[in-house]
mmCIF file of C-alpha atoms and ligand atoms in Angstrom:
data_model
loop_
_atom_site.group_PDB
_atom_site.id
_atom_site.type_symbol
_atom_site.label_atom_id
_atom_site.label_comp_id
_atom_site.label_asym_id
_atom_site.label_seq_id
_atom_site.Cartn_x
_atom_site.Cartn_y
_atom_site.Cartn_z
ATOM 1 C CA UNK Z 1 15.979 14.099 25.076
ATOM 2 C CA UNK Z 2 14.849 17.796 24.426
ATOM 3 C CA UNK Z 3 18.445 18.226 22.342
ATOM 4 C CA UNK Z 4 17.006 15.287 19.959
ATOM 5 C CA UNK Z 5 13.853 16.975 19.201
ATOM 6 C CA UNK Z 6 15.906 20.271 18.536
ATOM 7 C CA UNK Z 7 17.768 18.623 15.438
ATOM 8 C CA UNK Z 8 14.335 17.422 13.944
ATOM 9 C CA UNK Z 9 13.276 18.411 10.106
ATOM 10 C CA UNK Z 10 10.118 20.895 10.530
ATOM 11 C CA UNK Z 11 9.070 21.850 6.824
ATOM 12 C CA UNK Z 12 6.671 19.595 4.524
ATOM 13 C CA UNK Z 13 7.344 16.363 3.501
ATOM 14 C CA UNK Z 14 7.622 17.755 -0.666
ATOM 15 C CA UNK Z 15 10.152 20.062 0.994
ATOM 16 C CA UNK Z 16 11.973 17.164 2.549
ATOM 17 C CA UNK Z 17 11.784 15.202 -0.538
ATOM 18 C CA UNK Z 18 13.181 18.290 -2.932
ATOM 19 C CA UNK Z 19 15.823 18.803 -0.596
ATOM 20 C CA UNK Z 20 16.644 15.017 -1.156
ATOM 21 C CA UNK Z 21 16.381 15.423 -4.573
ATOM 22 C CA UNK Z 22 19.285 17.939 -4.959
ATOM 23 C CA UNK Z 23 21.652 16.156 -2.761
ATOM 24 C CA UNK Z 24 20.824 13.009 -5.247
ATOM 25 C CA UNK Z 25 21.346 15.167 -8.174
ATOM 26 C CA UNK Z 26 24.385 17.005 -6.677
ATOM 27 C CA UNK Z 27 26.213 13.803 -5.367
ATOM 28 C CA UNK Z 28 25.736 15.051 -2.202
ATOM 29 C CA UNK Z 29 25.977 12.542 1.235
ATOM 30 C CA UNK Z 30 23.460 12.527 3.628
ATOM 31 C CA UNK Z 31 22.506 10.253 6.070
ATOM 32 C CA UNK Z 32 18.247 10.079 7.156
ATOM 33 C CA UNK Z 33 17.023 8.778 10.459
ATOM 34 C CA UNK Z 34 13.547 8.163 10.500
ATOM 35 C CA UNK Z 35 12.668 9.237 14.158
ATOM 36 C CA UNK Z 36 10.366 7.458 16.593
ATOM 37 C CA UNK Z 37 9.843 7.047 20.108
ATOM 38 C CA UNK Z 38 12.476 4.077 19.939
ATOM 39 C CA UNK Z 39 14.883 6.185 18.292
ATOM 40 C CA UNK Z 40 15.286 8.691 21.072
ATOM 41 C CA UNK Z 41 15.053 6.010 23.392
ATOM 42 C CA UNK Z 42 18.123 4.210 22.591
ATOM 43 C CA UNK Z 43 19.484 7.663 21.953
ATOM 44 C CA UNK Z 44 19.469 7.959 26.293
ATOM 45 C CA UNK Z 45 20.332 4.459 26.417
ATOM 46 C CA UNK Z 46 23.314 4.156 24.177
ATOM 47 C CA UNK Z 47 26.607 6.550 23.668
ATOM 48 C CA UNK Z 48 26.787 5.456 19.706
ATOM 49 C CA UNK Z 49 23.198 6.547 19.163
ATOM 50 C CA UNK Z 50 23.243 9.669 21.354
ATOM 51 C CA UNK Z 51 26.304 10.912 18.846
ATOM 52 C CA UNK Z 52 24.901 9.883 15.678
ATOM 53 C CA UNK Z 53 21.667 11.789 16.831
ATOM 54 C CA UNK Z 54 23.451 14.977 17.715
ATOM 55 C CA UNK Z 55 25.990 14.117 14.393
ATOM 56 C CA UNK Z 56 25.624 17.285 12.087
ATOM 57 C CA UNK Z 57 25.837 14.653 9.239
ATOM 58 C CA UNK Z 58 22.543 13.082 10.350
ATOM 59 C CA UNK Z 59 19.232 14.411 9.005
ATOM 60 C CA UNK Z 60 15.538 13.495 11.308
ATOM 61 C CA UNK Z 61 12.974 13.430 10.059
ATOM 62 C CA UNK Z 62 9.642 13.013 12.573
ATOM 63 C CA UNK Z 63 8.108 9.186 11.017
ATOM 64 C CA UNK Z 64 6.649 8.618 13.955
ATOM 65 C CA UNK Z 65 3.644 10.149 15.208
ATOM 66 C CA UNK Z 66 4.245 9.890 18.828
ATOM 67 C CA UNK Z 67 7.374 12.285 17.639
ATOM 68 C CA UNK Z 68 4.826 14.789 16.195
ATOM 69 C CA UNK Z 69 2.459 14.987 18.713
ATOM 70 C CA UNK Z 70 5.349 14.917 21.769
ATOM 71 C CA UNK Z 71 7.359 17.308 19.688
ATOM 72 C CA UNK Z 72 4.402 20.005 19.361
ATOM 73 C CA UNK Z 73 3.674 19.365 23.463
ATOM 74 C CA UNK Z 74 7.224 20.604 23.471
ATOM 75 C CA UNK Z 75 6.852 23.466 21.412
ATOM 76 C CA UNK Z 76 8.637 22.582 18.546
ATOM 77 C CA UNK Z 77 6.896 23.833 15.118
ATOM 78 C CA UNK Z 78 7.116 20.369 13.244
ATOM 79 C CA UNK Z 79 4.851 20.851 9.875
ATOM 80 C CA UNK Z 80 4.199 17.300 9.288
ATOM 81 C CA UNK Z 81 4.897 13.437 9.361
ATOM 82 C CA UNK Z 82 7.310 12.347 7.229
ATOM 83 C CA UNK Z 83 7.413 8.252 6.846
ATOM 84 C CA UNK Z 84 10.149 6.115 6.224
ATOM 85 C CA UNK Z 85 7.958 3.803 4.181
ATOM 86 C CA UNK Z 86 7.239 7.260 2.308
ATOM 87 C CA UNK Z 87 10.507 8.353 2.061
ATOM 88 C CA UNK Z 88 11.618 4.853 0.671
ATOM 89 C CA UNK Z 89 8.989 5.179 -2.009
ATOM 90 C CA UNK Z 90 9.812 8.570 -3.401
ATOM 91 C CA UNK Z 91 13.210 7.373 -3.627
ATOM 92 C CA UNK Z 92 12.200 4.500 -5.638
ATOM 93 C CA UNK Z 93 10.100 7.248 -8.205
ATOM 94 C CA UNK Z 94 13.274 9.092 -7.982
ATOM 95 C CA UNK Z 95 16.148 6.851 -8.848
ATOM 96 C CA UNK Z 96 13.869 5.178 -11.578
ATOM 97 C CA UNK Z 97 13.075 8.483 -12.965
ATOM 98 C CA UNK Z 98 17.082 9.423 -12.880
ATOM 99 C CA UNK Z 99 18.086 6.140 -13.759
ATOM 100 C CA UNK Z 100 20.068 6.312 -10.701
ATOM 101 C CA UNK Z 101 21.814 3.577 -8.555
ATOM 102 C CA UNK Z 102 20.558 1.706 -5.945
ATOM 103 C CA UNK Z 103 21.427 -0.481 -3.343
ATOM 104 C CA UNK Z 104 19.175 -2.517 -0.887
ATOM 105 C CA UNK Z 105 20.206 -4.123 2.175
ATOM 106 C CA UNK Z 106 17.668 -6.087 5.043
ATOM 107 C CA UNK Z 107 14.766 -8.307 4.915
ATOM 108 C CA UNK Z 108 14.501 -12.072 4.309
ATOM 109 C CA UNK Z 109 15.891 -13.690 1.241
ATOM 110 C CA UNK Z 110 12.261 -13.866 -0.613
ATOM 111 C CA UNK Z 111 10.928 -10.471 0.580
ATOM 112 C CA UNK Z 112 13.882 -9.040 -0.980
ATOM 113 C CA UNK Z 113 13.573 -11.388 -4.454
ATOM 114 C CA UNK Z 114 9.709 -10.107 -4.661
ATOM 115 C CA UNK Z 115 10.914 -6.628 -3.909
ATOM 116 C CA UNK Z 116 13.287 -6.736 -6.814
ATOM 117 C CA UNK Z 117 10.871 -8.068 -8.706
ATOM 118 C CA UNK Z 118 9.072 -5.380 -7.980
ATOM 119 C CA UNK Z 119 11.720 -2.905 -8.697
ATOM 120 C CA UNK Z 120 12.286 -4.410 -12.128
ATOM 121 C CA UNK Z 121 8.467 -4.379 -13.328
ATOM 122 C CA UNK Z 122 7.765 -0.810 -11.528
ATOM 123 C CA UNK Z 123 10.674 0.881 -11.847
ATOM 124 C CA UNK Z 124 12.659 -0.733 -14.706
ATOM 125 C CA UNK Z 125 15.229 2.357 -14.477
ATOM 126 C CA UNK Z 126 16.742 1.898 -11.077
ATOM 127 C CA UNK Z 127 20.446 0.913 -11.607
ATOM 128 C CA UNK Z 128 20.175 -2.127 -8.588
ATOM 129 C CA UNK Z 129 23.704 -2.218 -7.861
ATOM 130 C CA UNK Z 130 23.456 -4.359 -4.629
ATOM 131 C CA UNK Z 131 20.742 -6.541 -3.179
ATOM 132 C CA UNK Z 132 21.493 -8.326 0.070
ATOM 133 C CA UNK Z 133 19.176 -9.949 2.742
ATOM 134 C CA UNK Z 134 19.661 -9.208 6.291
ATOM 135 C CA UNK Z 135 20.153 -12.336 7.592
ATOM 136 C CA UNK Z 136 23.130 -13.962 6.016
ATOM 137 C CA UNK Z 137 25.380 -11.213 4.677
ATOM 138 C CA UNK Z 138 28.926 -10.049 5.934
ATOM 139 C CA UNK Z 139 27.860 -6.142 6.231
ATOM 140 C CA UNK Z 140 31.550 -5.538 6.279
ATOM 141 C CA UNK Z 141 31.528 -6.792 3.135
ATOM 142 C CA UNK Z 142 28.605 -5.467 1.774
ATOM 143 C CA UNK Z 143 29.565 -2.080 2.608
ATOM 144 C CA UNK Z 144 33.663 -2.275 1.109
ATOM 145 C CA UNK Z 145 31.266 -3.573 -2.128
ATOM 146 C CA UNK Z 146 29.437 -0.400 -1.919
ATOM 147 C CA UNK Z 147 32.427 2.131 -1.845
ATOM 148 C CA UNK Z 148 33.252 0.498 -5.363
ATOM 149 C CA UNK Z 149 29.513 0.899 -6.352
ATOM 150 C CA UNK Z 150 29.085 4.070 -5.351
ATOM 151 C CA UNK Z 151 25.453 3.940 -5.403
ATOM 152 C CA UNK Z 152 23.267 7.127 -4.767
ATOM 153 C CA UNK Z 153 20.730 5.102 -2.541
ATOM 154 C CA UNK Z 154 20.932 2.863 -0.224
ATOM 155 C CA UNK Z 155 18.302 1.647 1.763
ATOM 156 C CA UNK Z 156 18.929 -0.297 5.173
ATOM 157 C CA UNK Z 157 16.193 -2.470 6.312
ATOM 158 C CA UNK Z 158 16.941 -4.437 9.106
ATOM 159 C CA UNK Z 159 14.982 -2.896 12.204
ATOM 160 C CA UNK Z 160 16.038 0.012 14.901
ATOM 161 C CA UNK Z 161 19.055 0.331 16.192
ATOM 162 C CA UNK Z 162 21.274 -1.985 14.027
ATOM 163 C CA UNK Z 163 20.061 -0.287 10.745
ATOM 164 C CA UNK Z 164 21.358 2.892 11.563
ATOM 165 C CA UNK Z 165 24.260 1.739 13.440
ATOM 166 C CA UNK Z 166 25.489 -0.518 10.461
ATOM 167 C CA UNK Z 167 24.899 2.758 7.998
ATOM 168 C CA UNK Z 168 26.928 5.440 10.986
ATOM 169 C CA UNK Z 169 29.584 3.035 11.175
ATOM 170 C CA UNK Z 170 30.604 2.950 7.345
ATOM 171 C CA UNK Z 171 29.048 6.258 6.011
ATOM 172 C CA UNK Z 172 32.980 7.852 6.577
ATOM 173 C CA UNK Z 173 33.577 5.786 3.897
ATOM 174 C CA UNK Z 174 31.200 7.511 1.799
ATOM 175 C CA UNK Z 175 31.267 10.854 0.140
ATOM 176 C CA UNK Z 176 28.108 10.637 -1.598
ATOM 177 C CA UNK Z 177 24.805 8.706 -1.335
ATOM 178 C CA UNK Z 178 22.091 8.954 0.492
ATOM 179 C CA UNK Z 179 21.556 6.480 3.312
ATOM 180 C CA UNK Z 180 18.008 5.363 5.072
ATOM 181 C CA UNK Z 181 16.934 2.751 7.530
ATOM 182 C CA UNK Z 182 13.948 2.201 6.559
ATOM 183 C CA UNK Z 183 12.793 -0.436 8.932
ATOM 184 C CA UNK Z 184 10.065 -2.707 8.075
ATOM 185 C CA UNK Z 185 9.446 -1.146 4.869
ATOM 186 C CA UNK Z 186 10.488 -3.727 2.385
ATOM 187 C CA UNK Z 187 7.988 -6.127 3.693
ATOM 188 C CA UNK Z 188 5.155 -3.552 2.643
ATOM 189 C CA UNK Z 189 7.105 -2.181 -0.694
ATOM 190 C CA UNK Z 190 7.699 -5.998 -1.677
ATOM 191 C CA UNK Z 191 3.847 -6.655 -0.901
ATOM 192 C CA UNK Z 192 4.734 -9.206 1.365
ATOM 193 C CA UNK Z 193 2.981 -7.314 4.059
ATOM 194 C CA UNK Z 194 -0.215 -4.432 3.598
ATOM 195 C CA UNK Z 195 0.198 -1.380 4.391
ATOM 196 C CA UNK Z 196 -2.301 0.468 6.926
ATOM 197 C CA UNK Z 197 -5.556 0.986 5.058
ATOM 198 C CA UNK Z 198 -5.437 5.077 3.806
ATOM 199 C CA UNK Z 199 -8.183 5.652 6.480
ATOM 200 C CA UNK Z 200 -5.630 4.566 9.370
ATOM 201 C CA UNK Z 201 -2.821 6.835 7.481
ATOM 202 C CA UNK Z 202 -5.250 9.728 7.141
ATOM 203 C CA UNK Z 203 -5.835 9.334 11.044
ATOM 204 C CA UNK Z 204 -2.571 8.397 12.161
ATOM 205 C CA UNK Z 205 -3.554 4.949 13.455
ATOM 206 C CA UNK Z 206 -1.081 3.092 11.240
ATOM 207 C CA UNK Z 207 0.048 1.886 14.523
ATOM 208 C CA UNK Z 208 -3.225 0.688 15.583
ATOM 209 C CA UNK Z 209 -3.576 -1.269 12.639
ATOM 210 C CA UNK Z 210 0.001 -2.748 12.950
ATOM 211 C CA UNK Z 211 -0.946 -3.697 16.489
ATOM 212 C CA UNK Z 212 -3.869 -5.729 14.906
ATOM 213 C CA UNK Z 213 -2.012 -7.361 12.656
ATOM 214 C CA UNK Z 214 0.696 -8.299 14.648
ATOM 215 C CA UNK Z 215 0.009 -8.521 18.440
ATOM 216 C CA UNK Z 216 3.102 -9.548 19.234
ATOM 217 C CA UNK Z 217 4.490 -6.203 18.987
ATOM 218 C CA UNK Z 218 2.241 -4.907 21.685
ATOM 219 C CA UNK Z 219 4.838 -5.480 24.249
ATOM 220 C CA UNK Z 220 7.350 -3.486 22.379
ATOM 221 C CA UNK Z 221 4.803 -0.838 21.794
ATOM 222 C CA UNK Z 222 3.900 -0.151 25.235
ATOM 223 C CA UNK Z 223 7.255 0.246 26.132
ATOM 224 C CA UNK Z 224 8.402 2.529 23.728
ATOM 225 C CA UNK Z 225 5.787 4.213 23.095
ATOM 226 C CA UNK Z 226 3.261 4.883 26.160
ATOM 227 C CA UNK Z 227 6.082 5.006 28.281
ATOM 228 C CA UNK Z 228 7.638 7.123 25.942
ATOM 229 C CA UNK Z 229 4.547 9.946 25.968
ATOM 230 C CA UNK Z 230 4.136 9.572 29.674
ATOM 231 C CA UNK Z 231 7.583 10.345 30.239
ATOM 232 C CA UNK Z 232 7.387 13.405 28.016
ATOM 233 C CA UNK Z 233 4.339 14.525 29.538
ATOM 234 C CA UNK Z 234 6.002 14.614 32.932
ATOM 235 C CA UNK Z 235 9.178 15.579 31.782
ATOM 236 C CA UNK Z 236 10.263 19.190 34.006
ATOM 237 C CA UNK Z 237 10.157 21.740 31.764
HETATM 238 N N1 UDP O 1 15.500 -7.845 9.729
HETATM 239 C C1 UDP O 1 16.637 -8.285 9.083
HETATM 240 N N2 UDP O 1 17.615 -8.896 9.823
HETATM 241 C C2 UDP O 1 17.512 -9.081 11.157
HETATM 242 C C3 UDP O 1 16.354 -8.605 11.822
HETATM 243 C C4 UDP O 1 15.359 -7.984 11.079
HETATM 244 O O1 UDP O 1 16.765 -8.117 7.882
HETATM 245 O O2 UDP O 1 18.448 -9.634 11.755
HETATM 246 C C5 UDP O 1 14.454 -7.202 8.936
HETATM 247 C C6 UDP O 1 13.093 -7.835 9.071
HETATM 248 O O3 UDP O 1 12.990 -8.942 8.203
HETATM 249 C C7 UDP O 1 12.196 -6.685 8.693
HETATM 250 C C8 UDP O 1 12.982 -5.457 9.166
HETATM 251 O O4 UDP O 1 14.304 -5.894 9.404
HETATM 252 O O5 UDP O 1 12.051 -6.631 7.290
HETATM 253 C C9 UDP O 1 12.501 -4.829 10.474
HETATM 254 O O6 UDP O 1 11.172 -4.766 10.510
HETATM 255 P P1 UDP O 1 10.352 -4.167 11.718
HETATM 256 O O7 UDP O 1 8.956 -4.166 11.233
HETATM 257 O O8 UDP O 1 10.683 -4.844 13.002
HETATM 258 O O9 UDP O 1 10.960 -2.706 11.777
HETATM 259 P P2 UDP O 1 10.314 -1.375 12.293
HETATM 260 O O10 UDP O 1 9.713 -0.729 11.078
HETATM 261 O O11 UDP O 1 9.314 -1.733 13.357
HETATM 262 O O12 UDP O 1 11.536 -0.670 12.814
#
């Protein structure tokens, strides 16, 4: 697991973000994992995640804040969190401000309708190239579509692991774009779901306020996550 932490971004987010920027404006390729307990999890679980982890071509960044606060029990210098659901925006402000091309991928049918809708009233620039839910599309399909597109976006949402397996699997055929799974994050950009009050952001309790929300992922929490910290806690050094 230690190996995983190692390959973690450490600077500020508006570092991240610039760096982001210039592979955008230089047609650059880069592939984002937004790392949380999960993440690493299925990283010691499964071969096809442990390699795209360890993949030179794959950038982490530390979304989730059990990865910040394991990562400094570690003793790894990691600056700050940097969210997918913040990462998703500033590309959004980006590729509007660029008039750059985008492609979505994930979510029900009407999250992703309202999320256009939101894209065409807030950021009437973006170039949508591509909008597909994730419930009903032929990804193999979507993704040949894309290497005619040849968008400089792409956003995945459609939950950890398949997001960034779907995105691994095709970015060969890819040499420019940049590439995100960016989980549940068009339900919130869409406004289809709210967003942690800025309180529970400032605090890191998103989490807490997601587990409010929606109990039902309480199950999944514990088991990625408090089992996650424990096992970190006790792992030999
Ligand atoms: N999703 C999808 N297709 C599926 C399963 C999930 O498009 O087969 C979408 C789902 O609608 C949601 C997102 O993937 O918008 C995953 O959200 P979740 O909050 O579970 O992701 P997290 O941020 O917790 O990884």
């Amino acid at each position: 697991m230690q190996e995983y932490y190692a390959r973690l971004y450490t600077k500020t987010a508006p570092e991240f973000y610039n760096l982001v920027d210039q592979n955008l404006k230089n047609n650059k390729r880069m592939f984002i994992i937004t790392a949380n307990p999960e993440t690493f999890t299925y990283g010691t679980k499964e071969e096809v995640m442990h390699n795209m982890l360890l993949d030179k071509n794959s950038t982490l960044i530390p979304d989730g804040i059990a990865i910040v606060k394991t990562a400094r029990m570690l003793k790894y210098s990691l600056k700050e969190r940097i969210t997918g659901i913040d990462l998703a925006t500033h590309l959004l402000e980006e590729c509007h401000k660029k008039s750059y091309k985008l492609a979505l991928l994930g979510a029900k049918e009407e999250v992703l309708s309202a999320l256009i809708n939101v894209i065409k009233t807030k950021y009437p620039h973006i170039k949508l190239v591509k909008a597909s839910n994730g419930y009903d599309t032929d990804y193999t399909n979507y993704f040949k579509e894309l290497t005619k597109l040849q968008p400089d976006a792409v956003l995945v949402a459609l939950g950890i692991p398949s997001q960034e397996k779907l995105i691994y699997e095709h970015l060969p055929q890819f040499n420019k774009g940049i590439f995100v799974g960016v989980g549940g994050s068009f339900d919130v950009l869409s406004g289809t779901k709210k967003r942690a009050p800025k309180l529970f952001q400032k605090l890191n309790l998103e989490w807490l306020y997601r587990l409010f929300k929606e109990p039902k992922r309480i199950k999944r929490f514990y088991n990625n996550n408090i089992k996650f910290v424990f096992k970190i806690m006790f792992m030999p050094k």
